[in-house]
Coordinates of C-alpha atoms and ligand atoms in Angstrom, one line a residue:
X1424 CA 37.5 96.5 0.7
X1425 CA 35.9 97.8 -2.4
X1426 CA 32.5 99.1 -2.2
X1427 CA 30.0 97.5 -3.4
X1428 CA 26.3 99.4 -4.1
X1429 CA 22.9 98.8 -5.9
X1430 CA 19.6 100.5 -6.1
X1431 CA 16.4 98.8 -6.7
X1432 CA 12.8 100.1 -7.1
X1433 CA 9.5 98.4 -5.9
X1434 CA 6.0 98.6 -6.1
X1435 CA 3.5 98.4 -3.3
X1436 CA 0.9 95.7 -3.4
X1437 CA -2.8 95.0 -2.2
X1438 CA -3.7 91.6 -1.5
X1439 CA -7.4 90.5 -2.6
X1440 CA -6.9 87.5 -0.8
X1441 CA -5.0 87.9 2.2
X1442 CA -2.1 87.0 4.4
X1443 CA -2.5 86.9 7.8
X1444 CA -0.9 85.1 10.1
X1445 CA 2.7 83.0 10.3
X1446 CA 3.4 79.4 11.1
X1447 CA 6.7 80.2 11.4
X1448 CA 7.8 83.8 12.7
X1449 CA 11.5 83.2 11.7
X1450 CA 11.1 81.7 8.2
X1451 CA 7.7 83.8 7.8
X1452 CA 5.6 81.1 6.4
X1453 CA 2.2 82.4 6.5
X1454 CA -0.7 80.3 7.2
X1455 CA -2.8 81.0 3.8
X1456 CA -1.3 81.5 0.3
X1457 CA -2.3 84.9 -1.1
X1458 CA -2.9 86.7 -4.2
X1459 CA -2.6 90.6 -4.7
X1460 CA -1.7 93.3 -7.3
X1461 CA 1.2 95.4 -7.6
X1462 CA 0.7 99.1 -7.6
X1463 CA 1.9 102.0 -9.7
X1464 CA 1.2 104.5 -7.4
X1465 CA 3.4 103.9 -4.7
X1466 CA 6.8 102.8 -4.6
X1467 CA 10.4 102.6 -2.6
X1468 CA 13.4 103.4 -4.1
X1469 CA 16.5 102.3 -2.1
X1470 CA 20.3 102.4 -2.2
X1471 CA 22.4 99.7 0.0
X1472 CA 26.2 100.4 0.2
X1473 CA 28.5 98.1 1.6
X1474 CA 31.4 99.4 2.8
X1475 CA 34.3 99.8 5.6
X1476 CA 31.7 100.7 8.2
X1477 CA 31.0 100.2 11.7
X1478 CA 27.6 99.7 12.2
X1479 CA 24.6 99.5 10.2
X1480 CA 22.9 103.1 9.0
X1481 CA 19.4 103.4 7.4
X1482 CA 17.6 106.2 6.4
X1483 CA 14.0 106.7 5.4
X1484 CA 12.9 109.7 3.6
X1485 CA 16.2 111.6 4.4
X1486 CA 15.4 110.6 8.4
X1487 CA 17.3 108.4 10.5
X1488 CA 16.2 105.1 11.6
X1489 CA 16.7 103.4 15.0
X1490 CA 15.5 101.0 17.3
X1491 CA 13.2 98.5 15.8
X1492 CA 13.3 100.2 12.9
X1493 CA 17.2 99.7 12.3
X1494 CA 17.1 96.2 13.8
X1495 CA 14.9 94.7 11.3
X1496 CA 17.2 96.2 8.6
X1497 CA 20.2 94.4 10.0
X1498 CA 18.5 91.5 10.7
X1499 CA 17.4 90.7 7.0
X1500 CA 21.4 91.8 6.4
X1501 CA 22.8 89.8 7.7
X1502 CA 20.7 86.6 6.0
X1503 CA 22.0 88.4 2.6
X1504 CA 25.9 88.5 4.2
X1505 CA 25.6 85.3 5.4
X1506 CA 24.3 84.2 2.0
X1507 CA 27.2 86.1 0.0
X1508 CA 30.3 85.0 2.7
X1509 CA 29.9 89.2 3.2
X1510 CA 31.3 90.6 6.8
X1511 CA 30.9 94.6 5.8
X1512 CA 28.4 96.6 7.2
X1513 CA 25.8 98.5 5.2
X1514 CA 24.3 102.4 4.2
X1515 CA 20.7 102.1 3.6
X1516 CA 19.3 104.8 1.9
X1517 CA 15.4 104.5 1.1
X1518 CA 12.4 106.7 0.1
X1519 CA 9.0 106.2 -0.4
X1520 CA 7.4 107.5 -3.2
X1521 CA 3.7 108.1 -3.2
X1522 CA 2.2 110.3 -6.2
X1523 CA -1.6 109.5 -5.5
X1524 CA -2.3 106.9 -2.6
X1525 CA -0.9 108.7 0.5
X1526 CA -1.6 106.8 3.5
X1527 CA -0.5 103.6 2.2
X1528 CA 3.1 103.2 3.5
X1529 CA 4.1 100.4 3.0
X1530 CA 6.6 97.3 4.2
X1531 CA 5.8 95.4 0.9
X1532 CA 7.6 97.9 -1.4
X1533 CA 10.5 98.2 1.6
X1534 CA 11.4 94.7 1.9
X1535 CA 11.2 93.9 -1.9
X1536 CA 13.3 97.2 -2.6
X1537 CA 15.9 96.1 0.3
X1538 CA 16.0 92.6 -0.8
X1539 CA 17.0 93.6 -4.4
X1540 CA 19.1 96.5 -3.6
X1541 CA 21.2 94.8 -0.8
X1542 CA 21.4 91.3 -3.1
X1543 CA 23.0 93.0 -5.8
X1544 CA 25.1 95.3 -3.6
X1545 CA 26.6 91.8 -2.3
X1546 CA 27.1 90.0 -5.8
X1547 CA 24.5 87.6 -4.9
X1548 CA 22.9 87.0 -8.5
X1549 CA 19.3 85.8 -7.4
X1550 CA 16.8 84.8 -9.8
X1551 CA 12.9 86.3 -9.0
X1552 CA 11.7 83.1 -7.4
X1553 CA 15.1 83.2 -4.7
X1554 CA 14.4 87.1 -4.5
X1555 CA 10.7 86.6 -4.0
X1556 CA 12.5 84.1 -0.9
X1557 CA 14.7 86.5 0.7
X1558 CA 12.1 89.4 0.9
X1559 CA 9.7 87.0 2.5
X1560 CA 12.1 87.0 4.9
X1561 CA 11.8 91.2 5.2
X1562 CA 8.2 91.3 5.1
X1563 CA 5.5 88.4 4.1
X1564 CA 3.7 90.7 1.6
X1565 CA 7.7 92.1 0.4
X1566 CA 7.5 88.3 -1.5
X1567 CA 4.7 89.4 -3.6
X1568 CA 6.0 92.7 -4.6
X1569 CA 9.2 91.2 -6.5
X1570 CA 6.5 91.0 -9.5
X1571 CA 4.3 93.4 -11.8
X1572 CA 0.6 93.1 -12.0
X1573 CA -1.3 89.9 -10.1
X1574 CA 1.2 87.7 -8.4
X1575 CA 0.5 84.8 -6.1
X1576 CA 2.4 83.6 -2.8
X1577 CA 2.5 80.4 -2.1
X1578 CA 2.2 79.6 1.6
X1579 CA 4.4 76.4 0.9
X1580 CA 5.6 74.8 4.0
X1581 CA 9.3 75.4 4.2
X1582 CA 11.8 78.3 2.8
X1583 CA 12.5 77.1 -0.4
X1584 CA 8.6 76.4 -0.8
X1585 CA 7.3 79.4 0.3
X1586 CA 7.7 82.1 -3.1
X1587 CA 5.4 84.5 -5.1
X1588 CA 5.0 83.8 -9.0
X1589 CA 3.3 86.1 -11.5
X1590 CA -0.3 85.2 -12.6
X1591 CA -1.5 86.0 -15.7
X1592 CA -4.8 87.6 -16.3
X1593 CA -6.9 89.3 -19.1
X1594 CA -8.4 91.2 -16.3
X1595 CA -7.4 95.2 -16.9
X1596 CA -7.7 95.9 -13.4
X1597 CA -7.7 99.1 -10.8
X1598 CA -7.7 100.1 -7.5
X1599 CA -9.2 103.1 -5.8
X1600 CA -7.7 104.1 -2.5
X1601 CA -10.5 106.0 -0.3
X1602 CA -7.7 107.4 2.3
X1603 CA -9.8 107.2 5.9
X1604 CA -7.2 108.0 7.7
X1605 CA -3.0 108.6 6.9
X1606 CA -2.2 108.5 10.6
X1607 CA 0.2 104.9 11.2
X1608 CA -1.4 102.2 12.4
X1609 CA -2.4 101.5 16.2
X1610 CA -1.1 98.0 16.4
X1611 CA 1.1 96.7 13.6
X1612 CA 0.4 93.9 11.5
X1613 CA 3.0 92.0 13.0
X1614 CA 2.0 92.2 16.6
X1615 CA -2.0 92.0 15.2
X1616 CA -1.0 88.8 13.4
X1617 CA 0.5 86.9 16.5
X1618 CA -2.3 87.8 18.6
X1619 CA -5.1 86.9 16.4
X1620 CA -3.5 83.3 15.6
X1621 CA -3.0 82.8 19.3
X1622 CA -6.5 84.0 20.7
X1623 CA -9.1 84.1 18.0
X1624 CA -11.4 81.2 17.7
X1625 CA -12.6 82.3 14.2
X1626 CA -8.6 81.8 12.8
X1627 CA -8.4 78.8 11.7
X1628 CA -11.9 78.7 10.5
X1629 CA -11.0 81.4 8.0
X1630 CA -7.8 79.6 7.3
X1631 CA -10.1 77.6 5.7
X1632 CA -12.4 79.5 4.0
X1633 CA -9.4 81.2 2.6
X1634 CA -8.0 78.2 0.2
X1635 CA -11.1 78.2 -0.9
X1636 CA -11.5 81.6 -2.0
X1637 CA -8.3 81.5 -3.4
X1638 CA -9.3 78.6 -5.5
X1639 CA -12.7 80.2 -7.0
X1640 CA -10.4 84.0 -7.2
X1641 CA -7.9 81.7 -9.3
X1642 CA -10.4 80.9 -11.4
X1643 CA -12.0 83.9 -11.8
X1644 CA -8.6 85.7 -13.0
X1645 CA -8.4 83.4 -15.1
X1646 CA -11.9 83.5 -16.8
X1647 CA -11.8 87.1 -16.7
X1648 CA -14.8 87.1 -14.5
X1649 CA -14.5 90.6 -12.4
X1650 CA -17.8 89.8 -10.4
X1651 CA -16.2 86.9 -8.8
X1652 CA -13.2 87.8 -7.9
X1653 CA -14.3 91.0 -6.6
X1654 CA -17.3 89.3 -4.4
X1655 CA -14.3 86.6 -3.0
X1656 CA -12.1 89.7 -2.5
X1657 CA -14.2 91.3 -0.3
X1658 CA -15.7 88.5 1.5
X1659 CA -12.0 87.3 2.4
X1660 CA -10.7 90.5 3.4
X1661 CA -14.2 91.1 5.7
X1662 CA -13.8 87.7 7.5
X1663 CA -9.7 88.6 7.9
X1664 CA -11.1 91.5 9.9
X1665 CA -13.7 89.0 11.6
X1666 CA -11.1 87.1 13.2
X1667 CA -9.3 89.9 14.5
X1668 CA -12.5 91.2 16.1
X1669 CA -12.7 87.8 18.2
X1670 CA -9.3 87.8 19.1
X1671 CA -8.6 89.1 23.1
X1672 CA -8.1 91.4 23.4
X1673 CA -10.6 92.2 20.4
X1674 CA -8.5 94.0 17.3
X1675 CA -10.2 96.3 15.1
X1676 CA -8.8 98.7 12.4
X1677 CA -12.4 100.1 11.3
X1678 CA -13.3 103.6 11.8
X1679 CA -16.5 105.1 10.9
X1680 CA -15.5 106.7 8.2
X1681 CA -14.0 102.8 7.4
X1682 CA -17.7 102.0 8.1
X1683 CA -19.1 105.3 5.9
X1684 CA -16.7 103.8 2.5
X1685 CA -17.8 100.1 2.8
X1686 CA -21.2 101.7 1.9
X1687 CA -20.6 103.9 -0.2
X1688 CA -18.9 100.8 -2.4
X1689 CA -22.4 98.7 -1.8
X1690 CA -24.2 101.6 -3.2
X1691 CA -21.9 102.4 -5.8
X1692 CA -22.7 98.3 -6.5
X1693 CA -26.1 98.5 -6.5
X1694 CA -26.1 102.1 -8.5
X1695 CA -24.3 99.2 -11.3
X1696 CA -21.1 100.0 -11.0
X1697 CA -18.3 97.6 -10.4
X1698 CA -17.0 97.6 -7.0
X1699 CA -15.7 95.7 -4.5
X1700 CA -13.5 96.2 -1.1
X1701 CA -10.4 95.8 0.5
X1702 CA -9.0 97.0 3.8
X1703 CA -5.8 95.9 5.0
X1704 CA -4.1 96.6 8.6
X1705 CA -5.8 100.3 8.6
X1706 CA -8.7 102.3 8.1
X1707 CA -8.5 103.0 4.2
X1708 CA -11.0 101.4 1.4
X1709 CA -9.1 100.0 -1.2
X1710 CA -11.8 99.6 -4.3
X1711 CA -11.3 96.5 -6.7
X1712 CA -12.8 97.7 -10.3
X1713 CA -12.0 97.5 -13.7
X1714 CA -9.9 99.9 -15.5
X1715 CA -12.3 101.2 -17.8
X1716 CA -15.0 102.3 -14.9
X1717 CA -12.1 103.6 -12.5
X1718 CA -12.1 107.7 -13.2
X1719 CA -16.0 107.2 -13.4
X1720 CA -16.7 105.3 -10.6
X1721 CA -13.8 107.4 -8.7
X1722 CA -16.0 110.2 -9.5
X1723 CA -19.2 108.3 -8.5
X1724 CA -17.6 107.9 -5.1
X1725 CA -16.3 111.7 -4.3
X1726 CA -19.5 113.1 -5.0
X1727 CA -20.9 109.8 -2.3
X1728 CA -18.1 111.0 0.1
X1729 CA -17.0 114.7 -0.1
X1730 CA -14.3 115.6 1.6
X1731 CA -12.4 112.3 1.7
X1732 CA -9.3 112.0 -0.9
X1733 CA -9.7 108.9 -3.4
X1734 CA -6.9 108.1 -6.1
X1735 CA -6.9 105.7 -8.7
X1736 CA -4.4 103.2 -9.5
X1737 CA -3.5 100.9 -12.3
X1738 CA -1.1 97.7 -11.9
X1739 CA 2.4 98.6 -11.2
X1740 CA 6.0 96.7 -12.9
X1741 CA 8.0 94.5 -10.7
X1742 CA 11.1 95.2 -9.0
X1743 CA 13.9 97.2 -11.4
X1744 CA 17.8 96.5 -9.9
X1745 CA 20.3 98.9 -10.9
X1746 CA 24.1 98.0 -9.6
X1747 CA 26.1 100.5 -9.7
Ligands
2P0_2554 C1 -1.7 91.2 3.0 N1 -1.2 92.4 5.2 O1 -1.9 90.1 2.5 C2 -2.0 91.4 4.5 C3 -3.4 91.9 4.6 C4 -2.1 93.3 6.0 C5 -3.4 92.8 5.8 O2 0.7 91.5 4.5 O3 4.8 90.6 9.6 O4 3.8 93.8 6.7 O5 6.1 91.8 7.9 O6 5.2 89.6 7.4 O7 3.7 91.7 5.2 C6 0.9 93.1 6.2 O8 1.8 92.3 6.7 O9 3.7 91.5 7.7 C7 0.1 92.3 5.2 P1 5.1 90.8 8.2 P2 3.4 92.4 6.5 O10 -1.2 92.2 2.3

């Protein structure tokens, strides 16, 4: 058969209001719509041949994958060769790129970059809602990272109503990362997720809380009101972590040098500067703060906690295809 191939770049994303937990682990249709920002600091770049093959091959940062790993690749191929009438296997070539924010590997920028790349590769022509789809199906957070900037995922309640869309904001916004810790993860995400929707009694409770905050965050992007949507922010991703911290066994992804950034970012607050925190399914600090205080509040925070790396990011493009 002819070959067909496509690259396609994506950014990472950080969610200020989160996703965590599925109601459906096959469709992955989370529980709580989320909102986040694309990154321009990290991002995965990745080539998907098909071709007269016999198996499946991925590669990450020049090393092969197997196991899981590989299986979750073929998996989410096979939706896209079911999709395109396709019955070629695939070469998977991928690496992350990550100039300032090491430590913040992620299955966002994967999945989107995968979905776009291995679309294309098959002749599917997919508009940014059905791509936002299809890397849902990768990776929850993979559906967010199909767009630039502040983008919105709608939990929905079936696959064609569960996308991402771009929100538009007169926000100029940043992230600091305050790397804790660059060592992966004890439990992933994936596993954490399951276990905290099956045992913790704080779940839904936050389920709840959560459309709210999304609501008054909403709003506050679209005011322009940094204050707001950093205090919701924070006060969703702290109550994520809440509910894992019930669940049993108890999860928790805090360190103390986790504990030693959170308040360093109160001070940092109180010292007048705008800041407000993030953490996702790790130890590191993400800081939500406007782009004209980032270098000096990045510098506020270094001399707070010397010795620990922090970069500065800005918000990222969406996902760039190239076939050929
Ligand atoms: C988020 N996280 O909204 C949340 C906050 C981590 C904490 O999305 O199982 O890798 O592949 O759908 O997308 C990480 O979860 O999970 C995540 P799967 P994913 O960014």
């Amino acid at each position: 058969m002819t070959q067909r191939r496509a690259t396609a770049t994506a950014h990472a994303n950080i969610a200020l209001i989160k996703y965590w937990g599925k109601r459906d682990e096959e469709l992955v249709l989370p529980y709580t719509s989320s909102l986040s920002l694309t990154l321009d600091g990290l991002r995965t770049v990745t080539t998907v041949e098909f071709g007269d093959l016999p198996a499946d091959t991925a590669t990450l940062d020049g090393e092969p994958l197997h196991g899981t790993a590989l299986t979750r690749i073929s998996t989410f191929l096979d939706l896209v060769r079911e999709r395109a009438g396709l019955h070629s296997h695939a070469t998977v070539t991928s690496r992350n790129e990550v100039p300032t924010a090491a430590g913040l590997a992620s299955s966002a920028s994967g999945f989107a970059a995968l979905a776009g790349a291995a679309a294309a590769a098959a002749g599917l022509d997919l508009d940014a809602r059905a791509l936002s789809r299809l890397a849902r199906r990768g990776s929850g957070s993979a559906s967010r990272s199909i767009y630039g900037g502040l983008a919105l995922w709608h939990a929905g309640h079936d696959d064609e109503s569960s996308f991402a869309e771009p929100i538009h904001s007169p926000l100029d916004l940043a992230i600091l990362v305050i790397l804790v810790d660059d060592s992966a993860k004890s439990v992933s995400s994936r596993v954490a997720m399951r276990s905290t929707v099956a045992t913790s009694p704080l779940f839904f409770r936050w389920v709840e809380d959560s459309a709210r905050d999304l609501e008054i965050a909403l709003r506050a992007v679209a005011e322009g009101d940094l204050a707001t949507l950093g205090e919701t922010a924070e006060a969703n991703a702290l109550g994520m972590h809440a509910t894992m911290r019930a669940a049993v066994p108890p999860i928790s992804y805090f360190t103390s040098g986790t504990q030693e950034a959170l308040a360093a970012v109160r001070e940092a607050r109180a010292a007048g500067l705008p800041a407000w925190a993030t953490i996702d399914a790790g130890a590191n600090v993400k800081v939500l703060t406007s782009a004209a205080d980032a270098e000096r509040l990045a510098e506020w925070l270094r001399a707070r906690l010397a010795g620990l790396t922090i970069s500065v990011d800005y918000p990222g493009p969406g996902i760039a295809i190239d076939k050929g």
